[in-house]
Short mmCIF file of C-alpha atoms and ligand atoms in Angstrom, two decimals:
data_model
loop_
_atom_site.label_atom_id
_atom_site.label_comp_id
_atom_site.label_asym_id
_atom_site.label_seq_id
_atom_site.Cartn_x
_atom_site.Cartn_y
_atom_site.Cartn_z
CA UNK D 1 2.58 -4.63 -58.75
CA UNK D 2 2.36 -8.47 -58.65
CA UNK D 3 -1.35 -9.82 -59.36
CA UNK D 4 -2.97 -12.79 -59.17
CA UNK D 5 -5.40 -14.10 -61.89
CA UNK D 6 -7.20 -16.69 -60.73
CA UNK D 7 -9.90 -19.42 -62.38
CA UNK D 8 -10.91 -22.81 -63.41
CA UNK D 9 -10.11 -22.44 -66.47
CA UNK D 10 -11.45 -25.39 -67.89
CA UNK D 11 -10.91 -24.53 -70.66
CA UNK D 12 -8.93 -21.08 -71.41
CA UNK D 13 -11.01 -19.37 -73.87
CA UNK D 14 -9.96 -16.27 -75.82
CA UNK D 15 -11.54 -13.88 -73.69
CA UNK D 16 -9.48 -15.31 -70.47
CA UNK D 17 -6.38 -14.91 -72.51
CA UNK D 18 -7.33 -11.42 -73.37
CA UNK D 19 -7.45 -10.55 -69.43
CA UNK D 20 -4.03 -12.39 -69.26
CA UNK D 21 -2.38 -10.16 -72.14
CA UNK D 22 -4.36 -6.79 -70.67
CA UNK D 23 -3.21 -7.51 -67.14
CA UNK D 24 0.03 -8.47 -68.05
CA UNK D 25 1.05 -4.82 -69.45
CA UNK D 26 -0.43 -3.43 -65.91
CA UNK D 27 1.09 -5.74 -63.67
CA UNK D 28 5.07 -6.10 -63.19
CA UNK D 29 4.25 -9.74 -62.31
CA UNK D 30 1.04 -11.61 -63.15
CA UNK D 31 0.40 -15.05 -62.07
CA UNK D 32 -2.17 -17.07 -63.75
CA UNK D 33 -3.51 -19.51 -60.49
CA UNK D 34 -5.43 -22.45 -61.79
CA UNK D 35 -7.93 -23.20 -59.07
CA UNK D 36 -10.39 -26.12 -58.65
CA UNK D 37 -14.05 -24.84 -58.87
CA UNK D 38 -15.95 -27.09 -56.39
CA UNK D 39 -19.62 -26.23 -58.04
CA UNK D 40 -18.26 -26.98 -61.55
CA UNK D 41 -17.66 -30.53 -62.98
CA UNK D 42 -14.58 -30.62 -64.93
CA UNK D 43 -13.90 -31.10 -68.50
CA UNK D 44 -9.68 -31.32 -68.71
CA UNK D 45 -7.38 -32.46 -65.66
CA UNK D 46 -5.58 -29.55 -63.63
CA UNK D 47 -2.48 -31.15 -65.40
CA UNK D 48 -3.77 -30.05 -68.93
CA UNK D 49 -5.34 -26.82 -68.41
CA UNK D 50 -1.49 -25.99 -66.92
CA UNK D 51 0.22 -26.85 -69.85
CA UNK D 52 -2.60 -25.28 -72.28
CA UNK D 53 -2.13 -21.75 -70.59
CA UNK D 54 1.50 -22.65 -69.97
CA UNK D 55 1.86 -22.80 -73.55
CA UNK D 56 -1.06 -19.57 -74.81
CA UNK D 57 1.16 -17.67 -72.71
CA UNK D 58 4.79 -18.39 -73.10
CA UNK D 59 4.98 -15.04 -75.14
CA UNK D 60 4.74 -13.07 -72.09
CA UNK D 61 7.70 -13.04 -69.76
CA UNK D 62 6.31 -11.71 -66.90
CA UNK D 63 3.32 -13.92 -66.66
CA UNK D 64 3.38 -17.47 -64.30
CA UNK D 65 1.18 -20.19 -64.60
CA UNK D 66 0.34 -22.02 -60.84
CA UNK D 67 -1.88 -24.80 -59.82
CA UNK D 68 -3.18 -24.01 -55.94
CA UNK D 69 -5.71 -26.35 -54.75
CA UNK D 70 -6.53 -24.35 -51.36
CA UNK D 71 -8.25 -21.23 -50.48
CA UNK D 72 -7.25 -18.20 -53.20
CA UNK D 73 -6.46 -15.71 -50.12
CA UNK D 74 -3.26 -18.55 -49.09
CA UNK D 75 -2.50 -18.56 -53.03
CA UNK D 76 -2.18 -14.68 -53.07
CA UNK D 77 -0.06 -14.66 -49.54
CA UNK D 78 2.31 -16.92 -51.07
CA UNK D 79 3.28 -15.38 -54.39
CA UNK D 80 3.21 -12.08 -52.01
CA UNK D 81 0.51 -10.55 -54.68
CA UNK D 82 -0.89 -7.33 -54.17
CA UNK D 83 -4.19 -8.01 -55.95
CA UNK D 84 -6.56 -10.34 -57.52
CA UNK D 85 -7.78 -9.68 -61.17
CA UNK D 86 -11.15 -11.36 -62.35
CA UNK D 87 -12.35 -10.16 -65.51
CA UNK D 88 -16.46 -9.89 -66.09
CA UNK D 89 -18.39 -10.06 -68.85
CA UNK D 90 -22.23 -8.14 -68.42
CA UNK D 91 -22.61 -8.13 -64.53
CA UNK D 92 -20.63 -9.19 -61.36
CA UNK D 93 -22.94 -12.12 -60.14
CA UNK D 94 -23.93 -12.23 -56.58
CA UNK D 95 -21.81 -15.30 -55.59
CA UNK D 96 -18.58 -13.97 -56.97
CA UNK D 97 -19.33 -10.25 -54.96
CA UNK D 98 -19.23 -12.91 -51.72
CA UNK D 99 -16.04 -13.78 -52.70
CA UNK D 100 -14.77 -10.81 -53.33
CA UNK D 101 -15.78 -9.15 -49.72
CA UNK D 102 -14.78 -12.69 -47.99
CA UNK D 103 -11.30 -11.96 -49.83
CA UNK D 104 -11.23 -8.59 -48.60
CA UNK D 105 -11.95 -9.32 -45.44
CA UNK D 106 -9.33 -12.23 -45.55
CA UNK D 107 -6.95 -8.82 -46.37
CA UNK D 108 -6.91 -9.41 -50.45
CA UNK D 109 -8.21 -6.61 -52.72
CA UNK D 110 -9.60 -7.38 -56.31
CA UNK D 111 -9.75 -5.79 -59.19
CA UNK D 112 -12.15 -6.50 -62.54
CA UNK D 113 -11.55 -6.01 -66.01
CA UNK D 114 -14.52 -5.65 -68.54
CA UNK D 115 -14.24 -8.61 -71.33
CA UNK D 116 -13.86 -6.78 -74.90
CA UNK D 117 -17.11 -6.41 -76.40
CA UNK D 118 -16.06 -9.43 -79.09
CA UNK D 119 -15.43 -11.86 -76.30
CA UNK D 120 -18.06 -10.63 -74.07
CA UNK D 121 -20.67 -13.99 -74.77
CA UNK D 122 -17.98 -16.39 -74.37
CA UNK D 123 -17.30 -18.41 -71.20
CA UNK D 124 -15.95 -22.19 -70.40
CA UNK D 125 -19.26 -22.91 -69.83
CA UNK D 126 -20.72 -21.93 -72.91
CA UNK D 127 -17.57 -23.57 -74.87
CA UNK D 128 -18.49 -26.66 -73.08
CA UNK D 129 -22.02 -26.93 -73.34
CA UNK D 130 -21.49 -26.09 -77.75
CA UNK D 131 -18.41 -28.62 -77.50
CA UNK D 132 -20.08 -31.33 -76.23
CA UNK D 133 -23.25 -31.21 -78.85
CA UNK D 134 -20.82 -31.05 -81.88
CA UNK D 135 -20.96 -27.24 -82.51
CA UNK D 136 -18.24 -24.97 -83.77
CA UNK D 137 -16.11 -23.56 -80.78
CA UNK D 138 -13.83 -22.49 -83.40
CA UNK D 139 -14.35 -18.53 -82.70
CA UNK D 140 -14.24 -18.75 -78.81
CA UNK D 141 -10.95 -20.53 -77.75
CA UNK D 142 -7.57 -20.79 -79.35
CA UNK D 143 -6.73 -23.75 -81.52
CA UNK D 144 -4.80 -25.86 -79.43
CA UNK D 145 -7.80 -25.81 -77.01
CA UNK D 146 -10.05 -26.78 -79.95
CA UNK D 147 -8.15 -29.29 -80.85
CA UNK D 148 -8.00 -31.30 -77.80
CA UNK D 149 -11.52 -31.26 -77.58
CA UNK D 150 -11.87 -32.84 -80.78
CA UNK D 151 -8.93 -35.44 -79.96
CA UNK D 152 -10.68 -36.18 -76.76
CA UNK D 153 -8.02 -35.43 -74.65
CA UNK D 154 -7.16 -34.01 -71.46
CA UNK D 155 -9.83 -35.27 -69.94
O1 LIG G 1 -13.08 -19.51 -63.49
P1 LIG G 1 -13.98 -19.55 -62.27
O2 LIG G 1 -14.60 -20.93 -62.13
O3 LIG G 1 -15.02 -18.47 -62.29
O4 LIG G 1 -13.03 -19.32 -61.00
C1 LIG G 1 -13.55 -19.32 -59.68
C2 LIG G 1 -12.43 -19.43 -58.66
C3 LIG G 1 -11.64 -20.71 -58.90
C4 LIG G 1 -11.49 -18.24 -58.82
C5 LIG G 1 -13.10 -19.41 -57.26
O5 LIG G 1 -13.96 -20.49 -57.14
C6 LIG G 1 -12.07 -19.42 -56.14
O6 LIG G 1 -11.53 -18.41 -55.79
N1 LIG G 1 -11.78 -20.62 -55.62
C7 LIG G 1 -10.73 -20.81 -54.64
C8 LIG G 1 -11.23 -21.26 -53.30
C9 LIG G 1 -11.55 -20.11 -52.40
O7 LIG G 1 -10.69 -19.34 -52.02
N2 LIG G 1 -12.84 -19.99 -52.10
C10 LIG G 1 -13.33 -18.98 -51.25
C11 LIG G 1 -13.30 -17.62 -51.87
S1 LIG G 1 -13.54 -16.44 -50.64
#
């Protein structure tokens, strides 16, 4: 099975490279597509979010990290994936079931996987928000991601 894992990722926090490692062992093939979100504003460059998962996952053989800046449907066609993986944490919002029919309709199935209960509370978002007011992000993202939030780079 070759999946598609799809997300800003802005930045990769330890509950996104939980999903990696847990689809990984399912999938033959798992690429890791690093998409533009057009409703989020952006913390790191496309460029450094690549090399940050390029470099949390270079342990796992059969995982590939893309950038695709165009609808997620072409993304899938190209790599020939079978299926899309999102993870979710408490509930499957609204907005990303709209998604998720538009992609099936487009002729892409997904899958979900839950978050693990320790990661559950932790999103970019959330990492972002503590990040910029000087709190400890420590627990939530590896340490190369907190790191170049407190060097300032990437941005
Ligand atoms: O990590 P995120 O921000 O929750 O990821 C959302 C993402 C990037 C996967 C989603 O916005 C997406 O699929 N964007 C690609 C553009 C697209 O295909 N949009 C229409 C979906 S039917």
């Amino acid at each position: 099975m070759i999946a598609v894992y799809p997300g800003s990722f802005d930045p990769v926090t330890l509950g996104h490279l939980d999903i990696i490692e847990r689809a990984a062992k399912i999938a033959d093939k798992l690429y890791v597509g690093v998409l533009i979100n057009v409703s989020k504003a952006a913390r790191f460059t496309a460029e450094t979010r690549l090399a940050h998962l390029r470099e949390l996952t270079a342990h796992l053989p059969n995982v590939e990290v893309a950038f695709f800046d165009g609808m997620l449907v072409e993304f899938v066609k190209k790599v020939g994936a079978d299926v899309i993986i999102r993870g979710f944490r408490f509930e499957i919002s609204e907005y990303e079931m709209q998604m998720v029919t538009a992609n099936i309709i487009f002729g892409a199935e997904t899958f979900f996987i839950p978050a693990k209960p320790e990661f559950s509370y932790i999103s970019s978002s959330l990492v972002k928000e503590i990040a910029a007011r000087g709190g400890d992000i420590s627990g939530m993202v590896p340490e190369i991601i907190g790191r170049a939030f407190s060097d300032g780079i990437g941005s």
